[in-house]
PDB file of N, CA, C and O in Angstrom:
ATOM      1  N   MET C   1      99.177 115.544 118.008  1.00  0.00           N
ATOM      2  CA  MET C   1      98.867 115.218 116.628  1.00  0.00           C
ATOM      3  C   MET C   1      97.418 115.598 116.364  1.00  0.00           C
ATOM      4  O   MET C   1      96.528 115.151 117.042  1.00  0.00           O
ATOM      5  N   GLY C   2      97.191 116.432 115.373  1.00  0.00           N
ATOM      6  CA  GLY C   2      95.851 116.878 115.063  1.00  0.00           C
ATOM      7  C   GLY C   2      95.170 116.069 113.982  1.00  0.00           C
ATOM      8  O   GLY C   2      94.055 115.626 114.143  1.00  0.00           O
ATOM      9  N   THR C   3      95.872 115.882 112.860  1.00  0.00           N
ATOM     10  CA  THR C   3      95.286 115.133 111.754  1.00  0.00           C
ATOM     11  C   THR C   3      96.295 114.125 111.224  1.00  0.00           C
ATOM     12  O   THR C   3      97.496 114.245 111.449  1.00  0.00           O
ATOM     13  N   ALA C   4      95.778 113.141 110.517  1.00  0.00           N
ATOM     14  CA  ALA C   4      96.622 112.147 109.863  1.00  0.00           C
ATOM     15  C   ALA C   4      95.994 111.813 108.524  1.00  0.00           C
ATOM     16  O   ALA C   4      94.780 111.912 108.364  1.00  0.00           O
ATOM     17  N   LYS C   5      96.813 111.421 107.567  1.00  0.00           N
ATOM     18  CA  LYS C   5      96.303 111.023 106.263  1.00  0.00           C
ATOM     19  C   LYS C   5      96.318 109.502 106.162  1.00  0.00           C
ATOM     20  O   LYS C   5      97.278 108.862 106.543  1.00  0.00           O
ATOM     21  N   GLU C   6      95.220 108.959 105.658  1.00  0.00           N
ATOM     22  CA  GLU C   6      95.133 107.539 105.357  1.00  0.00           C
ATOM     23  C   GLU C   6      94.426 107.381 104.035  1.00  0.00           C
ATOM     24  O   GLU C   6      93.624 108.230 103.650  1.00  0.00           O
ATOM     25  N   TYR C   7      94.696 106.276 103.370  1.00  0.00           N
ATOM     26  CA  TYR C   7      94.043 106.010 102.094  1.00  0.00           C
ATOM     27  C   TYR C   7      92.704 105.339 102.353  1.00  0.00           C
ATOM     28  O   TYR C   7      92.614 104.389 103.123  1.00  0.00           O
ATOM     29  N   SER C   8      91.651 105.846 101.725  1.00  0.00           N
ATOM     30  CA  SER C   8      90.318 105.282 101.873  1.00  0.00           C
ATOM     31  C   SER C   8      90.005 104.408 100.667  1.00  0.00           C
ATOM     32  O   SER C   8      89.997 104.885  99.535  1.00  0.00           O
ATOM     33  N   ASP C   9      89.730 103.121 100.902  1.00  0.00           N
ATOM     34  CA  ASP C   9      89.349 102.230  99.809  1.00  0.00           C
ATOM     35  C   ASP C   9      87.990 102.611  99.239  1.00  0.00           C
ATOM     36  O   ASP C   9      87.721 102.409  98.064  1.00  0.00           O
ATOM     37  N   ILE C  10      87.137 103.178 100.071  1.00  0.00           N
ATOM     38  CA  ILE C  10      85.805 103.560  99.616  1.00  0.00           C
ATOM     39  C   ILE C  10      85.884 104.794  98.716  1.00  0.00           C
ATOM     40  O   ILE C  10      85.327 104.826  97.634  1.00  0.00           O
ATOM     41  N   ALA C  11      86.605 105.816  99.180  1.00  0.00           N
ATOM     42  CA  ALA C  11      86.712 107.050  98.403  1.00  0.00           C
ATOM     43  C   ALA C  11      87.791 106.968  97.324  1.00  0.00           C
ATOM     44  O   ALA C  11      87.845 107.811  96.445  1.00  0.00           O
ATOM     45  N   LYS C  12      88.650 105.961  97.399  1.00  0.00           N
ATOM     46  CA  LYS C  12      89.760 105.779  96.457  1.00  0.00           C
ATOM     47  C   LYS C  12      90.687 106.980  96.433  1.00  0.00           C
ATOM     48  O   LYS C  12      91.146 107.422  95.392  1.00  0.00           O
ATOM     49  N   ARG C  13      90.924 107.564  97.616  1.00  0.00           N
ATOM     50  CA  ARG C  13      91.831 108.704  97.738  1.00  0.00           C
ATOM     51  C   ARG C  13      92.258 108.805  99.197  1.00  0.00           C
ATOM     52  O   ARG C  13      91.712 108.140 100.064  1.00  0.00           O
ATOM     53  N   GLU C  14      93.246 109.662  99.432  1.00  0.00           N
ATOM     54  CA  GLU C  14      93.665 109.910 100.804  1.00  0.00           C
ATOM     55  C   GLU C  14      92.641 110.787 101.501  1.00  0.00           C
ATOM     56  O   GLU C  14      92.059 111.679 100.890  1.00  0.00           O
ATOM     57  N   VAL C  15      92.400 110.501 102.778  1.00  0.00           N
ATOM     58  CA  VAL C  15      91.489 111.316 103.581  1.00  0.00           C
ATOM     59  C   VAL C  15      92.239 111.806 104.809  1.00  0.00           C
ATOM     60  O   VAL C  15      93.141 111.145 105.310  1.00  0.00           O
ATOM     61  N   ASN C  16      91.877 112.989 105.274  1.00  0.00           N
ATOM     62  CA  ASN C  16      92.454 113.543 106.497  1.00  0.00           C
ATOM     63  C   ASN C  16      91.565 113.133 107.668  1.00  0.00           C
ATOM     64  O   ASN C  16      90.354 113.339 107.626  1.00  0.00           O
ATOM     65  N   ILE C  17      92.179 112.587 108.699  1.00  0.00           N
ATOM     66  CA  ILE C  17      91.439 112.103 109.860  1.00  0.00           C
ATOM     67  C   ILE C  17      91.724 112.995 111.054  1.00  0.00           C
ATOM     68  O   ILE C  17      92.874 113.317 111.340  1.00  0.00           O
ATOM     69  N   ASP C  18      90.664 113.382 111.769  1.00  0.00           N
ATOM     70  CA  ASP C  18      90.794 114.150 113.005  1.00  0.00           C
ATOM     71  C   ASP C  18      91.151 113.149 114.111  1.00  0.00           C
ATOM     72  O   ASP C  18      90.285 112.531 114.727  1.00  0.00           O
ATOM     73  N   VAL C  19      92.441 112.974 114.318  1.00  0.00           N
ATOM     74  CA  VAL C  19      92.944 111.949 115.226  1.00  0.00           C
ATOM     75  C   VAL C  19      92.489 112.181 116.665  1.00  0.00           C
ATOM     76  O   VAL C  19      92.083 111.248 117.347  1.00  0.00           O
ATOM     77  N   GLU C  20      92.523 113.423 117.106  1.00  0.00           N
ATOM     78  CA  GLU C  20      92.143 113.713 118.486  1.00  0.00           C
ATOM     79  C   GLU C  20      90.690 113.342 118.758  1.00  0.00           C
ATOM     80  O   GLU C  20      90.373 112.761 119.798  1.00  0.00           O
ATOM     81  N   ALA C  21      89.783 113.655 117.831  1.00  0.00           N
ATOM     82  CA  ALA C  21      88.369 113.311 118.005  1.00  0.00           C
ATOM     83  C   ALA C  21      88.176 111.802 117.986  1.00  0.00           C
ATOM     84  O   ALA C  21      87.409 111.253 118.791  1.00  0.00           O
ATOM     85  N   LEU C  22      88.873 111.104 117.087  1.00  0.00           N
ATOM     86  CA  LEU C  22      88.772 109.650 117.025  1.00  0.00           C
ATOM     87  C   LEU C  22      89.276 109.008 118.310  1.00  0.00           C
ATOM     88  O   LEU C  22      88.611 108.151 118.892  1.00  0.00           O
ATOM     89  N   LEU C  23      90.442 109.443 118.788  1.00  0.00           N
ATOM     90  CA  LEU C  23      90.999 108.858 120.009  1.00  0.00           C
ATOM     91  C   LEU C  23      90.132 109.175 121.229  1.00  0.00           C
ATOM     92  O   LEU C  23      90.017 108.342 122.138  1.00  0.00           O
ATOM     93  N   GLN C  24      89.488 110.326 121.250  1.00  0.00           N
ATOM     94  CA  GLN C  24      88.576 110.656 122.349  1.00  0.00           C
ATOM     95  C   GLN C  24      87.386 109.694 122.344  1.00  0.00           C
ATOM     96  O   GLN C  24      86.957 109.206 123.389  1.00  0.00           O
ATOM     97  N   ALA C  25      86.836 109.423 121.161  1.00  0.00           N
ATOM     98  CA  ALA C  25      85.719 108.477 121.058  1.00  0.00           C
ATOM     99  C   ALA C  25      86.137 107.072 121.479  1.00  0.00           C
ATOM    100  O   ALA C  25      85.389 106.375 122.167  1.00  0.00           O
ATOM    101  N   ILE C  26      87.340 106.656 121.103  1.00  0.00           N
ATOM    102  CA  ILE C  26      87.856 105.346 121.501  1.00  0.00           C
ATOM    103  C   ILE C  26      88.052 105.303 123.009  1.00  0.00           C
ATOM    104  O   ILE C  26      87.684 104.335 123.665  1.00  0.00           O
ATOM    105  N   HIS C  27      88.603 106.362 123.566  1.00  0.00           N
ATOM    106  CA  HIS C  27      88.856 106.425 125.005  1.00  0.00           C
ATOM    107  C   HIS C  27      87.556 106.272 125.800  1.00  0.00           C
ATOM    108  O   HIS C  27      87.531 105.612 126.838  1.00  0.00           O
ATOM    109  N   GLU C  28      86.474 106.846 125.304  1.00  0.00           N
ATOM    110  CA  GLU C  28      85.183 106.735 125.977  1.00  0.00           C
ATOM    111  C   GLU C  28      84.654 105.310 125.949  1.00  0.00           C
ATOM    112  O   GLU C  28      83.924 104.905 126.847  1.00  0.00           O
ATOM    113  N   ARG C  29      85.015 104.527 124.944  1.00  0.00           N
ATOM    114  CA  ARG C  29      84.538 103.143 124.819  1.00  0.00           C
ATOM    115  C   ARG C  29      85.494 102.114 125.424  1.00  0.00           C
ATOM    116  O   ARG C  29      85.097 101.008 125.707  1.00  0.00           O
ATOM    117  N   ALA C  30      86.746 102.470 125.569  1.00  0.00           N
ATOM    118  CA  ALA C  30      87.757 101.526 126.047  1.00  0.00           C
ATOM    119  C   ALA C  30      87.818 101.532 127.564  1.00  0.00           C
ATOM    120  O   ALA C  30      87.555 102.541 128.205  1.00  0.00           O
ATOM    121  N   SER C  31      88.191 100.393 128.111  1.00  0.00           N
ATOM    122  CA  SER C  31      88.302 100.296 129.567  1.00  0.00           C
ATOM    123  C   SER C  31      89.704 100.634 130.060  1.00  0.00           C
ATOM    124  O   SER C  31      89.900 100.848 131.236  1.00  0.00           O
ATOM    125  N   GLY C  32      90.658 100.678 129.145  1.00  0.00           N
ATOM    126  CA  GLY C  32      92.041 100.922 129.547  1.00  0.00           C
ATOM    127  C   GLY C  32      92.643 102.131 128.867  1.00  0.00           C
ATOM    128  O   GLY C  32      91.953 103.036 128.412  1.00  0.00           O
ATOM    129  N   GLU C  33      93.952 102.103 128.782  1.00  0.00           N
ATOM    130  CA  GLU C  33      94.728 103.221 128.256  1.00  0.00           C
ATOM    131  C   GLU C  33      94.773 103.214 126.731  1.00  0.00           C
ATOM    132  O   GLU C  33      94.848 102.173 126.098  1.00  0.00           O
ATOM    133  N   VAL C  34      94.736 104.414 126.146  1.00  0.00           N
ATOM    134  CA  VAL C  34      94.920 104.598 124.709  1.00  0.00           C
ATOM    135  C   VAL C  34      96.288 105.228 124.531  1.00  0.00           C
ATOM    136  O   VAL C  34      96.563 106.294 125.058  1.00  0.00           O
ATOM    137  N   LYS C  35      97.193 104.522 123.796  1.00  0.00           N
ATOM    138  CA  LYS C  35      98.566 105.006 123.644  1.00  0.00           C
ATOM    139  C   LYS C  35      98.921 105.135 122.177  1.00  0.00           C
ATOM    140  O   LYS C  35      98.740 104.208 121.404  1.00  0.00           O
ATOM    141  N   GLU C  36      99.406 106.324 121.798  1.00  0.00           N
ATOM    142  CA  GLU C  36      99.904 106.549 120.442  1.00  0.00           C
ATOM    143  C   GLU C  36     101.404 106.313 120.421  1.00  0.00           C
ATOM    144  O   GLU C  36     102.097 106.670 121.359  1.00  0.00           O
ATOM    145  N   PHE C  37     101.913 105.734 119.342  1.00  0.00           N
ATOM    146  CA  PHE C  37     103.343 105.561 119.163  1.00  0.00           C
ATOM    147  C   PHE C  37     103.880 106.788 118.450  1.00  0.00           C
ATOM    148  O   PHE C  37     103.320 107.229 117.464  1.00  0.00           O
ATOM    149  N   MET C  38     104.964 107.340 118.931  1.00  0.00           N
ATOM    150  CA  MET C  38     105.497 108.581 118.378  1.00  0.00           C
ATOM    151  C   MET C  38     106.607 108.366 117.357  1.00  0.00           C
ATOM    152  O   MET C  38     106.953 109.278 116.631  1.00  0.00           O
ATOM    153  N   GLU C  39     107.165 107.165 117.276  1.00  0.00           N
ATOM    154  CA  GLU C  39     108.242 106.912 116.324  1.00  0.00           C
ATOM    155  C   GLU C  39     107.702 107.020 114.905  1.00  0.00           C
ATOM    156  O   GLU C  39     106.584 106.609 114.624  1.00  0.00           O
ATOM    157  N   SER C  40     108.496 107.569 114.010  1.00  0.00           N
ATOM    158  CA  SER C  40     108.033 107.805 112.642  1.00  0.00           C
ATOM    159  C   SER C  40     107.624 106.521 111.916  1.00  0.00           C
ATOM    160  O   SER C  40     106.694 106.526 111.128  1.00  0.00           O
ATOM    161  N   GLU C  41     108.303 105.413 112.182  1.00  0.00           N
ATOM    162  CA  GLU C  41     107.933 104.168 111.493  1.00  0.00           C
ATOM    163  C   GLU C  41     106.627 103.587 112.014  1.00  0.00           C
ATOM    164  O   GLU C  41     106.025 102.728 111.392  1.00  0.00           O
ATOM    165  N   HIS C  42     106.156 104.069 113.161  1.00  0.00           N
ATOM    166  CA  HIS C  42     104.885 103.611 113.739  1.00  0.00           C
ATOM    167  C   HIS C  42     103.915 104.786 113.875  1.00  0.00           C
ATOM    168  O   HIS C  42     103.110 104.831 114.795  1.00  0.00           O
ATOM    169  N   ALA C  43     103.958 105.729 112.935  1.00  0.00           N
ATOM    170  CA  ALA C  43     103.216 106.982 113.074  1.00  0.00           C
ATOM    171  C   ALA C  43     101.711 106.791 113.241  1.00  0.00           C
ATOM    172  O   ALA C  43     101.071 107.554 113.927  1.00  0.00           O
ATOM    173  N   HIS C  44     101.145 105.767 112.642  1.00  0.00           N
ATOM    174  CA  HIS C  44      99.699 105.564 112.719  1.00  0.00           C
ATOM    175  C   HIS C  44      99.331 104.387 113.622  1.00  0.00           C
ATOM    176  O   HIS C  44      98.195 103.941 113.594  1.00  0.00           O
ATOM    177  N   ARG C  45     100.249 103.903 114.406  1.00  0.00           N
ATOM    178  CA  ARG C  45      99.978 102.755 115.279  1.00  0.00           C
ATOM    179  C   ARG C  45      99.481 103.241 116.625  1.00  0.00           C
ATOM    180  O   ARG C  45      99.987 104.182 117.201  1.00  0.00           O
ATOM    181  N   VAL C  46      98.435 102.565 117.131  1.00  0.00           N
ATOM    182  CA  VAL C  46      97.827 102.909 118.416  1.00  0.00           C
ATOM    183  C   VAL C  46      97.618 101.624 119.199  1.00  0.00           C
ATOM    184  O   VAL C  46      97.256 100.596 118.628  1.00  0.00           O
ATOM    185  N   ARG C  47      97.831 101.690 120.513  1.00  0.00           N
ATOM    186  CA  ARG C  47      97.565 100.544 121.382  1.00  0.00           C
ATOM    187  C   ARG C  47      96.405 100.904 122.301  1.00  0.00           C
ATOM    188  O   ARG C  47      96.424 101.920 122.974  1.00  0.00           O
ATOM    189  N   VAL C  48      95.381 100.056 122.314  1.00  0.00           N
ATOM    190  CA  VAL C  48      94.215 100.247 123.175  1.00  0.00           C
ATOM    191  C   VAL C  48      93.954  98.946 123.906  1.00  0.00           C
ATOM    192  O   VAL C  48      93.826  97.889 123.276  1.00  0.00           O
ATOM    193  N   ASP C  49      93.867  99.028 125.222  1.00  0.00           N
ATOM    194  CA  ASP C  49      93.617  97.850 126.062  1.00  0.00           C
ATOM    195  C   ASP C  49      94.579  96.703 125.737  1.00  0.00           C
ATOM    196  O   ASP C  49      94.191  95.535 125.703  1.00  0.00           O
ATOM    197  N   GLY C  50      95.839  97.044 125.442  1.00  0.00           N
ATOM    198  CA  GLY C  50      96.858  96.036 125.189  1.00  0.00           C
ATOM    199  C   GLY C  50      96.907  95.500 123.765  1.00  0.00           C
ATOM    200  O   GLY C  50      97.788  94.732 123.422  1.00  0.00           O
ATOM    201  N   LYS C  51      95.979  95.889 122.908  1.00  0.00           N
ATOM    202  CA  LYS C  51      95.977  95.423 121.524  1.00  0.00           C
ATOM    203  C   LYS C  51      96.445  96.555 120.618  1.00  0.00           C
ATOM    204  O   LYS C  51      96.025  97.694 120.773  1.00  0.00           O
ATOM    205  N   GLU C  52      97.321  96.231 119.655  1.00  0.00           N
ATOM    206  CA  GLU C  52      97.853  97.239 118.738  1.00  0.00           C
ATOM    207  C   GLU C  52      97.082  97.246 117.428  1.00  0.00           C
ATOM    208  O   GLU C  52      96.711  96.203 116.912  1.00  0.00           O
ATOM    209  N   TYR C  53      96.863  98.469 116.917  1.00  0.00           N
ATOM    210  CA  TYR C  53      96.195  98.674 115.639  1.00  0.00           C
ATOM    211  C   TYR C  53      97.155  99.437 114.752  1.00  0.00           C
ATOM    212  O   TYR C  53      97.736 100.426 115.164  1.00  0.00           O
ATOM    213  N   ASP C  54      97.301  98.989 113.503  1.00  0.00           N
ATOM    214  CA  ASP C  54      98.282  99.575 112.590  1.00  0.00           C
ATOM    215  C   ASP C  54      97.777 100.784 111.815  1.00  0.00           C
ATOM    216  O   ASP C  54      98.548 101.459 111.151  1.00  0.00           O
ATOM    217  N   SER C  55      96.485 101.065 111.883  1.00  0.00           N
ATOM    218  CA  SER C  55      95.940 102.245 111.202  1.00  0.00           C
ATOM    219  C   SER C  55      94.743 102.753 111.991  1.00  0.00           C
ATOM    220  O   SER C  55      94.132 102.029 112.769  1.00  0.00           O
ATOM    221  N   TYR C  56      94.410 104.016 111.771  1.00  0.00           N
ATOM    222  CA  TYR C  56      93.240 104.585 112.439  1.00  0.00           C
ATOM    223  C   TYR C  56      91.956 103.971 111.894  1.00  0.00           C
ATOM    224  O   TYR C  56      90.975 103.837 112.610  1.00  0.00           O
ATOM    225  N   THR C  57      91.958 103.573 110.628  1.00  0.00           N
ATOM    226  CA  THR C  57      90.789 102.914 110.051  1.00  0.00           C
ATOM    227  C   THR C  57      90.534 101.592 110.752  1.00  0.00           C
ATOM    228  O   THR C  57      89.406 101.272 111.121  1.00  0.00           O
ATOM    229  N   GLU C  58      91.588 100.805 110.957  1.00  0.00           N
ATOM    230  CA  GLU C  58      91.481  99.527 111.652  1.00  0.00           C
ATOM    231  C   GLU C  58      90.991  99.735 113.086  1.00  0.00           C
ATOM    232  O   GLU C  58      90.142  98.990 113.582  1.00  0.00           O
ATOM    233  N   LEU C  59      91.493 100.769 113.737  1.00  0.00           N
ATOM    234  CA  LEU C  59      91.083 101.093 115.095  1.00  0.00           C
ATOM    235  C   LEU C  59      89.600 101.445 115.150  1.00  0.00           C
ATOM    236  O   LEU C  59      88.864 100.943 116.000  1.00  0.00           O
ATOM    237  N   ALA C  60      89.148 102.284 114.238  1.00  0.00           N
ATOM    238  CA  ALA C  60      87.737 102.681 114.206  1.00  0.00           C
ATOM    239  C   ALA C  60      86.838 101.477 113.969  1.00  0.00           C
ATOM    240  O   ALA C  60      85.800 101.318 114.630  1.00  0.00           O
ATOM    241  N   GLU C  61      87.234 100.606 113.048  1.00  0.00           N
ATOM    242  CA  GLU C  61      86.435  99.419 112.764  1.00  0.00           C
ATOM    243  C   GLU C  61      86.348  98.492 113.979  1.00  0.00           C
ATOM    244  O   GLU C  61      85.306  97.913 114.245  1.00  0.00           O
ATOM    245  N   ALA C  62      87.439  98.366 114.727  1.00  0.00           N
ATOM    246  CA  ALA C  62      87.444  97.504 115.902  1.00  0.00           C
ATOM    247  C   ALA C  62      86.459  97.989 116.969  1.00  0.00           C
ATOM    248  O   ALA C  62      85.895  97.189 117.706  1.00  0.00           O
ATOM    249  N   PHE C  63      86.249  99.299 117.024  1.00  0.00           N
ATOM    250  CA  PHE C  63      85.329  99.868 118.003  1.00  0.00           C
ATOM    251  C   PHE C  63      83.984 100.244 117.370  1.00  0.00           C
ATOM    252  O   PHE C  63      83.204 100.991 117.950  1.00  0.00           O
ATOM    253  N   GLU C  64      83.742  99.700 116.163  1.00  0.00           N
ATOM    254  CA  GLU C  64      82.494  99.883 115.438  1.00  0.00           C
ATOM    255  C   GLU C  64      82.139 101.357 115.247  1.00  0.00           C
ATOM    256  O   GLU C  64      81.002 101.774 115.427  1.00  0.00           O
ATOM    257  N   LEU C  65      83.154 102.149 114.899  1.00  0.00           N
ATOM    258  CA  LEU C  65      82.970 103.562 114.582  1.00  0.00           C
ATOM    259  C   LEU C  65      83.160 103.744 113.083  1.00  0.00           C
ATOM    260  O   LEU C  65      83.974 103.063 112.458  1.00  0.00           O
ATOM    261  N   ASP C  66      82.427 104.655 112.504  1.00  0.00           N
ATOM    262  CA  ASP C  66      82.575 104.970 111.087  1.00  0.00           C
ATOM    263  C   ASP C  66      83.694 105.992 110.948  1.00  0.00           C
ATOM    264  O   ASP C  66      83.563 107.124 111.426  1.00  0.00           O
ATOM    265  N   ILE C  67      84.783 105.611 110.313  1.00  0.00           N
ATOM    266  CA  ILE C  67      85.933 106.499 110.187  1.00  0.00           C
ATOM    267  C   ILE C  67      85.550 107.795 109.473  1.00  0.00           C
ATOM    268  O   ILE C  67      86.140 108.842 109.707  1.00  0.00           O
ATOM    269  N   HIS C  68      84.524 107.753 108.631  1.00  0.00           N
ATOM    270  CA  HIS C  68      84.108 108.959 107.910  1.00  0.00           C
ATOM    271  C   HIS C  68      83.538 110.018 108.839  1.00  0.00           C
ATOM    272  O   HIS C  68      83.490 111.187 108.498  1.00  0.00           O
ATOM    273  N   ASP C  69      83.095 109.640 110.025  1.00  0.00           N
ATOM    274  CA  ASP C  69      82.634 110.618 111.011  1.00  0.00           C
ATOM    275  C   ASP C  69      83.798 111.445 111.551  1.00  0.00           C
ATOM    276  O   ASP C  69      83.580 112.482 112.167  1.00  0.00           O
ATOM    277  N   TYR C  70      85.020 110.978 111.315  1.00  0.00           N
ATOM    278  CA  TYR C  70      86.205 111.653 111.841  1.00  0.00           C
ATOM    279  C   TYR C  70      87.099 112.201 110.742  1.00  0.00           C
ATOM    280  O   TYR C  70      88.231 112.573 110.989  1.00  0.00           O
ATOM    281  N   THR C  71      86.585 112.254 109.511  1.00  0.00           N
ATOM    282  CA  THR C  71      87.384 112.800 108.421  1.00  0.00           C
ATOM    283  C   THR C  71      87.141 114.297 108.281  1.00  0.00           C
ATOM    284  O   THR C  71      86.074 114.806 108.610  1.00  0.00           O
ATOM    285  N   ILE C  72      88.147 114.960 107.803  1.00  0.00           N
ATOM    286  CA  ILE C  72      88.086 116.402 107.573  1.00  0.00           C
ATOM    287  C   ILE C  72      88.010 116.591 106.070  1.00  0.00           C
ATOM    288  O   ILE C  72      88.862 116.117 105.331  1.00  0.00           O
ATOM    289  N   THR C  73      86.975 117.261 105.624  1.00  0.00           N
ATOM    290  CA  THR C  73      86.828 117.494 104.195  1.00  0.00           C
ATOM    291  C   THR C  73      87.048 118.960 103.887  1.00  0.00           C
ATOM    292  O   THR C  73      86.743 119.835 104.691  1.00  0.00           O
ATOM    293  N   GLU C  74      87.594 119.201 102.718  1.00  0.00           N
ATOM    294  CA  GLU C  74      87.811 120.564 102.258  1.00  0.00           C
ATOM    295  C   GLU C  74      86.808 120.863 101.158  1.00  0.00           C
ATOM    296  O   GLU C  74      86.632 120.081 100.243  1.00  0.00           O
ATOM    297  N   VAL C  75      86.160 121.989 101.265  1.00  0.00           N
ATOM    298  CA  VAL C  75      85.182 122.383 100.266  1.00  0.00           C
ATOM    299  C   VAL C  75      85.782 123.507  99.429  1.00  0.00           C
ATOM    300  O   VAL C  75      86.228 124.521  99.966  1.00  0.00           O
ATOM    301  N   ASN C  76      85.799 123.316  98.139  1.00  0.00           N
ATOM    302  CA  ASN C  76      86.291 124.358  97.241  1.00  0.00           C
ATOM    303  C   ASN C  76      85.178 125.378  97.013  1.00  0.00           C
ATOM    304  O   ASN C  76      84.039 125.016  96.767  1.00  0.00           O
ATOM    305  N   ARG C  77      85.533 126.645  97.083  1.00  0.00           N
ATOM    306  CA  ARG C  77      84.518 127.694  96.872  1.00  0.00           C
ATOM    307  C   ARG C  77      84.637 128.257  95.493  1.00  0.00           C
ATOM    308  O   ARG C  77      85.605 128.391  94.902  1.00  0.00           O
TER     309      ARG C  77
END
């Protein structure tokens, strides 16, 4: 999985998240395994150190990361 879309309350729009970069940053801070759920109904659910997070935003906040550091922006030319 390369990117995921989540709604940003700050930007009031959907943002694209670089999931691989976010999970790599979490993996560096976590003491245990980082597991993504592959089922479609749990597409954005991640388990880290035995605790489940229902969104990548929630996961980033739990590890005190700014989710905006992992967003992909498109620039119109």
